Coordinates of N, CA and C in Angstrom, one line a residue:
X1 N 85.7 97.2 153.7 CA 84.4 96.6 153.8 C 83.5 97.5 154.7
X2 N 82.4 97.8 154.3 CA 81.3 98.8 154.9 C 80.9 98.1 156.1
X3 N 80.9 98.6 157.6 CA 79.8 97.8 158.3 C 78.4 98.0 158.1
X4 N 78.5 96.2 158.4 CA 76.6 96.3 158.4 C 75.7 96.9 159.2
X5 N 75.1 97.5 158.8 CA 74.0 97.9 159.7 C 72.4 97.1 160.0
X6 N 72.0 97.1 161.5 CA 70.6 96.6 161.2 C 69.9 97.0 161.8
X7 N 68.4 96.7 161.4 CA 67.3 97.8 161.8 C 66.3 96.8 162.5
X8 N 66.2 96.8 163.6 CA 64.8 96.5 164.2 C 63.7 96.0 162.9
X9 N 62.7 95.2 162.4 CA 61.5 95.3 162.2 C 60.6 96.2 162.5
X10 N 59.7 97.0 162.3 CA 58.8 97.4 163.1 C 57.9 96.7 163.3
X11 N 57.4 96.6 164.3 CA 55.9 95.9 165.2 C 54.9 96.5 165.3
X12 N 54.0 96.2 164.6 CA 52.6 97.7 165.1 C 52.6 98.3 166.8
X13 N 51.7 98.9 166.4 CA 51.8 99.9 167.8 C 50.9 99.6 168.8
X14 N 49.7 98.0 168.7 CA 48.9 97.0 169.0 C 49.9 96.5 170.0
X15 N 49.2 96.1 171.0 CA 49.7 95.2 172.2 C 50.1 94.2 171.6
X16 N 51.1 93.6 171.8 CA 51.8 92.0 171.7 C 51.0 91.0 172.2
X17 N 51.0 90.0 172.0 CA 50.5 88.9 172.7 C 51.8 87.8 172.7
X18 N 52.5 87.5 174.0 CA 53.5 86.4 173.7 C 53.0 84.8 173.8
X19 N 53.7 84.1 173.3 CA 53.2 82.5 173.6 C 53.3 82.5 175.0
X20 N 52.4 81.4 174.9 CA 52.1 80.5 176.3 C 53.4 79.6 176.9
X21 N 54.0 79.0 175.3 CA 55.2 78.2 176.0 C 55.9 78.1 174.6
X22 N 56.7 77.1 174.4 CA 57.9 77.6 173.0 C 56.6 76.0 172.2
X23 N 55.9 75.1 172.7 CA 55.4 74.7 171.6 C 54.7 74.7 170.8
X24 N 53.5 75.9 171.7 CA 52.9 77.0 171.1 C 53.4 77.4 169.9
X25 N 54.7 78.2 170.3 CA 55.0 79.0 169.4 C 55.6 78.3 168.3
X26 N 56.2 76.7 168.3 CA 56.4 76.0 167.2 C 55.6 75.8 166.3
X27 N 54.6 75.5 166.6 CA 53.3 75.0 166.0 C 52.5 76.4 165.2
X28 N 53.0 77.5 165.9 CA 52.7 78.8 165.5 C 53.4 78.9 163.8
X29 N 54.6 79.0 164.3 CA 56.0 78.8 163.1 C 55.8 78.0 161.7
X30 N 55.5 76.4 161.7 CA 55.1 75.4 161.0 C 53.7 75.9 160.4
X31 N 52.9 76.3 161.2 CA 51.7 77.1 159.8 C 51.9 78.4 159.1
X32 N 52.5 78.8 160.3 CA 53.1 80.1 158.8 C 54.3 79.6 157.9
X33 N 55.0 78.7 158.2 CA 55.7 78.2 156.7 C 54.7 77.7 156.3
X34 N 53.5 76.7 156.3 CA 53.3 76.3 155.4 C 52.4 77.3 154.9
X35 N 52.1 78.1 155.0 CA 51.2 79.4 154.5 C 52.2 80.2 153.2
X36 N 53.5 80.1 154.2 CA 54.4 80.4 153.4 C 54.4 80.4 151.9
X37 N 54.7 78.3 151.8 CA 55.2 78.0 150.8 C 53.5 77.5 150.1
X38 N 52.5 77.8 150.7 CA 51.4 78.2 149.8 C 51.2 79.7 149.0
X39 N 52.0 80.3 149.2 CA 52.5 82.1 148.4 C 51.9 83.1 149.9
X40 N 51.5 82.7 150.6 CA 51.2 83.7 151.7 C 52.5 84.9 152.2
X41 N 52.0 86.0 152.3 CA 53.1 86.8 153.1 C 53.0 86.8 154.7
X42 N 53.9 86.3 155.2 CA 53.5 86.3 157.1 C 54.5 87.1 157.4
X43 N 53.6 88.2 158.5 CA 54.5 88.8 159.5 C 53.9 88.9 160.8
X44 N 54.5 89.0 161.7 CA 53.8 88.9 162.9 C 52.6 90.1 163.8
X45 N 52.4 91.1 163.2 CA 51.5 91.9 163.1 C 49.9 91.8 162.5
X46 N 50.4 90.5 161.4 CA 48.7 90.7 160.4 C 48.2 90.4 160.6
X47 N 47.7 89.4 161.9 CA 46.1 89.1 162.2 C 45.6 89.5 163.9
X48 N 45.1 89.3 163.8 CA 44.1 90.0 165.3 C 44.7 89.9 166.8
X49 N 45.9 88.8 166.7 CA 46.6 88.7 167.3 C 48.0 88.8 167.7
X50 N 48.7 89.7 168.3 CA 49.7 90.6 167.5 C 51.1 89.6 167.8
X51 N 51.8 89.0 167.6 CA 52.9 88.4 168.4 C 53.9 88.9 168.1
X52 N 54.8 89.3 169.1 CA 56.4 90.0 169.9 C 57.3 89.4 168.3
X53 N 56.9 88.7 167.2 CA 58.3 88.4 167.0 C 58.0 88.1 165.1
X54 N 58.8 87.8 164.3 CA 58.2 87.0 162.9 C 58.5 85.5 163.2
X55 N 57.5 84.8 162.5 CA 58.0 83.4 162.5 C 59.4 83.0 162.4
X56 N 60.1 84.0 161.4 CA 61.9 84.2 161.2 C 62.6 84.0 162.3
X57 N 62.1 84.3 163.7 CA 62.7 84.5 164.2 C 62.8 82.8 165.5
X58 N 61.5 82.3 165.4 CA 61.7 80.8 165.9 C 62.9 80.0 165.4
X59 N 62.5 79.9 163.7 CA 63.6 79.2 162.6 C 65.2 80.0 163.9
X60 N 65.2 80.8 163.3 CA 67.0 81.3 163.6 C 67.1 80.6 165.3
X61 N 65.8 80.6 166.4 CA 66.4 80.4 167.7 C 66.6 78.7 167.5
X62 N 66.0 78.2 166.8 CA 66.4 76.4 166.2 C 67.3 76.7 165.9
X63 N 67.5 77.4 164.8 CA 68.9 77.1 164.2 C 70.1 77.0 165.0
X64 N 70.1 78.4 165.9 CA 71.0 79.0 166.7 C 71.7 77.7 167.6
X65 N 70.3 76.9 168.0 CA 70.4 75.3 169.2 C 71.2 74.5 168.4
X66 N 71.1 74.7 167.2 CA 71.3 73.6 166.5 C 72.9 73.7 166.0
X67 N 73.4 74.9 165.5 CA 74.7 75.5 165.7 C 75.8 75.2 166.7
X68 N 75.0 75.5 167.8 CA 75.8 75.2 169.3 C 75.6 73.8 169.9
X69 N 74.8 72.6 169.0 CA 75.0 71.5 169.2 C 74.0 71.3 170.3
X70 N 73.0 71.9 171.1 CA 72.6 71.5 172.0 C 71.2 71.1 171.0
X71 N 70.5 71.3 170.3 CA 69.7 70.2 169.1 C 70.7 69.3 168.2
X72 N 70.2 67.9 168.4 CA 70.8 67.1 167.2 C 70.2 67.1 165.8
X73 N 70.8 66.5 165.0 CA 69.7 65.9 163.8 C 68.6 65.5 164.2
X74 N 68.1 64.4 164.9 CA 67.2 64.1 165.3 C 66.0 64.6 166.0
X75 N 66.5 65.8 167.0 CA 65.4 66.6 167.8 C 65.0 67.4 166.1
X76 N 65.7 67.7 165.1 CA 64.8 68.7 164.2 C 64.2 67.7 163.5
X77 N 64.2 66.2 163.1 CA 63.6 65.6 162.6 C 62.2 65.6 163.4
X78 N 62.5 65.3 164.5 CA 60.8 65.1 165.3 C 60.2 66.0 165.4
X79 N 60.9 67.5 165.6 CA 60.1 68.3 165.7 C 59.3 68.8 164.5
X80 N 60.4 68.9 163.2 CA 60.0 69.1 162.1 C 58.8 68.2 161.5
X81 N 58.5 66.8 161.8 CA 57.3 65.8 161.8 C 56.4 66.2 162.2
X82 N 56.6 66.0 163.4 CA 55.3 66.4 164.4 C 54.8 67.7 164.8
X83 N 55.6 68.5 164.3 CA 55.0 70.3 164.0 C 54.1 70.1 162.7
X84 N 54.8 69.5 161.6 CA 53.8 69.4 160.2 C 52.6 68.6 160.9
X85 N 52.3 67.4 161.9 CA 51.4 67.2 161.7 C 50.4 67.5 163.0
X86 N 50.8 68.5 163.5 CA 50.5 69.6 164.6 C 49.9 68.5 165.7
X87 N 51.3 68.0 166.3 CA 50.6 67.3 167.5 C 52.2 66.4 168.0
X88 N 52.2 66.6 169.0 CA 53.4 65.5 170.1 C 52.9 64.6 169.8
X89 N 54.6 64.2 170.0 CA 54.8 62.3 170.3 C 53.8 62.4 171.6
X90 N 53.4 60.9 171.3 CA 52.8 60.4 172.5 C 53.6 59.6 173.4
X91 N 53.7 60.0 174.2 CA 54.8 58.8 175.7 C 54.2 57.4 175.5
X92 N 53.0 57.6 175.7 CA 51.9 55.8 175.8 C 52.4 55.1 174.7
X93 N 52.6 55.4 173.5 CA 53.0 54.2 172.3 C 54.7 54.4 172.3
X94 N 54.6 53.1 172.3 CA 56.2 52.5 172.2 C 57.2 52.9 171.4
X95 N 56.1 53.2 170.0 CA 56.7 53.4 169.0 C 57.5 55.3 169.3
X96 N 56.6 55.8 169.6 CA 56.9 57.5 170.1 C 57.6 57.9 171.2
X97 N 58.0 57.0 172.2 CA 58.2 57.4 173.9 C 59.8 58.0 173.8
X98 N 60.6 57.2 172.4 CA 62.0 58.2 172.4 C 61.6 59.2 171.3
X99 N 60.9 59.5 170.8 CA 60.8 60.9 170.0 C 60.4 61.5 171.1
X100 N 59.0 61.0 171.8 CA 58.3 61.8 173.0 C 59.5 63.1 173.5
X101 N 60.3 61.7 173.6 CA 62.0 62.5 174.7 C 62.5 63.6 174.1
X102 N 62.9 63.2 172.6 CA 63.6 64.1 171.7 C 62.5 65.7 171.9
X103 N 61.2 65.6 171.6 CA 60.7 66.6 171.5 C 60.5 67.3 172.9
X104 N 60.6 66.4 173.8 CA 60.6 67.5 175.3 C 62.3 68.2 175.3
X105 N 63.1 67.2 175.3 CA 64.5 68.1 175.0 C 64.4 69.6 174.1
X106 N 64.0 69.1 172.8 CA 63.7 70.1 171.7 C 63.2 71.4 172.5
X107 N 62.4 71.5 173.1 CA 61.2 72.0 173.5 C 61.9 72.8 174.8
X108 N 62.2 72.0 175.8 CA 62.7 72.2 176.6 C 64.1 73.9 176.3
X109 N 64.8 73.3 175.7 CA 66.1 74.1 175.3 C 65.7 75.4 174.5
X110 N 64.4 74.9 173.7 CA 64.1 76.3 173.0 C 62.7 77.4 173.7
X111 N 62.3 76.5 174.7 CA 61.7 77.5 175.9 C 62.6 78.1 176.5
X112 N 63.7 78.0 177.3 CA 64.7 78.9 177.6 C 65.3 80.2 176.5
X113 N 65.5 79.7 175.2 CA 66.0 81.2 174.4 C 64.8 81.9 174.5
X114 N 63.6 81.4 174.0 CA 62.2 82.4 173.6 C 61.6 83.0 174.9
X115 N 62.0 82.5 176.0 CA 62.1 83.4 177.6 C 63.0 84.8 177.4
X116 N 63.8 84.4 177.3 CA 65.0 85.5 177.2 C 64.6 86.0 176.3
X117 N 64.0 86.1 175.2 CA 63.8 86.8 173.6 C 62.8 87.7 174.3
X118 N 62.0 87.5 175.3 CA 60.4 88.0 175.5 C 59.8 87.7 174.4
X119 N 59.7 86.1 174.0 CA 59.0 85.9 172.9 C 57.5 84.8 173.6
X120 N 58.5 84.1 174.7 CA 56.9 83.2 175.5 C 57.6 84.0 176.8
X121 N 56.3 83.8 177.2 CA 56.0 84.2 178.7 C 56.3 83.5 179.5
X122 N 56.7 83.8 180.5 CA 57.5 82.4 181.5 C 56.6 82.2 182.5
X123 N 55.9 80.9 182.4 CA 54.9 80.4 183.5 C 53.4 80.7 183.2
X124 N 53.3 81.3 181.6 CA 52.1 81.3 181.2 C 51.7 80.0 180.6
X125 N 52.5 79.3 180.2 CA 51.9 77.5 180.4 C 50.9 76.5 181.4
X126 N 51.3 77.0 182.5 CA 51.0 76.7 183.7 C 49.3 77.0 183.5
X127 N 49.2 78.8 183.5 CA 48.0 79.3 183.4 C 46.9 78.6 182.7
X128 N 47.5 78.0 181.4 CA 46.4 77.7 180.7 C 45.9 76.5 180.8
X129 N 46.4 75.5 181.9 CA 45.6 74.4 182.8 C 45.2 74.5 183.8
X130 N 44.9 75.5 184.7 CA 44.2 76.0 185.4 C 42.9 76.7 185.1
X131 N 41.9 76.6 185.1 CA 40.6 77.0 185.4 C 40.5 78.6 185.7
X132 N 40.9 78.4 187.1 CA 41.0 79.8 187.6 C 42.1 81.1 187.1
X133 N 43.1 80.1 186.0 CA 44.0 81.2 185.4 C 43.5 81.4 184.5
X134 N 42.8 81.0 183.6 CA 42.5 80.9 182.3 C 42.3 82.4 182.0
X135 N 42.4 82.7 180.6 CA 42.1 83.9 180.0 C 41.0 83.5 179.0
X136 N 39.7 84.5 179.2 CA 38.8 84.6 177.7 C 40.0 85.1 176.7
X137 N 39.1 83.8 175.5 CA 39.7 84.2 174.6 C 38.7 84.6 173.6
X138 N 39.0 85.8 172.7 CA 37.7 86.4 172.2 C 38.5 86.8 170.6
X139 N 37.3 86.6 169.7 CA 37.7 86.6 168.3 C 38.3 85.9 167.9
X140 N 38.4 86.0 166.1 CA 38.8 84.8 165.6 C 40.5 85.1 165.7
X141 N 40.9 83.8 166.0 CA 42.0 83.8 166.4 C 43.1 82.9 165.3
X142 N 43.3 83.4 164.0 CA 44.2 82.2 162.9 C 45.4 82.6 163.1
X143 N 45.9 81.4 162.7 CA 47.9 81.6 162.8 C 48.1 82.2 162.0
X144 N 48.0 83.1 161.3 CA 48.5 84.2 160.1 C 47.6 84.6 159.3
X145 N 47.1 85.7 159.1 CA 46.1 85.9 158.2 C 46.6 86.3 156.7
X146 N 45.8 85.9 155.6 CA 46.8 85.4 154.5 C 46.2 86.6 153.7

């Protein structure tokens, strides 16, 4: 049997922009599938905003959580919900406060791999509720340009 070989992606030659935090970048993920499975081709170079990685590559760091048992069933159920309908559980309703949970775990565990990936920036979350960190943000900015 031949070994496999693999090749890096190439990444344009355009500065990167990494996420802010991994829920960012979920929510990033969830509209390029569904762009996807509307016939779009996504890669992470095609729009104005360049990001470090392919959506491919979120799916595999879930998966990976999910392999090694530190996601259950349930954390991809909530995330998978509430990515489709681009917005967290809310802690305040009763009905949400144990998904709330599931999805900070979710979240939690897969900010740690996308740190190490250099896919989010670590402590650029913080920035973007501060005033005085804030960055302009300039141009149109879509999750995948189709």
């Amino acid at each position: 049997m031949s070994e496999q070989r693999l090749f890096p992606k190439p990444i344009a030659d355009r500065v990167t922009t990494p996420f802010s935090s991994a829920m960012q970048a979920w929510f990033w993920f969830v509209r390029c599938q569904a762009s996807r499975i509307e016939g779009a081709r996504v890669v992470a170079d095609a729009s104005d905003v360049v990001r470090p990685c392919d959506p491919d590559d979120i799916y595999n760091a879930v998966m990976r959580l999910r392999r090694e048992n530190v996601l259950g069933d349930r954390h991809l159920q909530v995330i998978e919900y509430y990515g489709l309908m681009e917005r967290t559980p809310d802690p305040r309703d009763g009905r949400e406060k144990r998904k709330y949970d599931l999805w900070c775990d979710a979240m939690a565990a897969l900010q740690d791999v996308l740190i190490a990936r250099d896919i989010v920036l670590p402590g650029a979350e913080d920035a973007f509720h501060h005033p005085e960190k804030m960055i302009k943000m300039t141009g149109e900015l879509p999750p995948c340009r189709l």
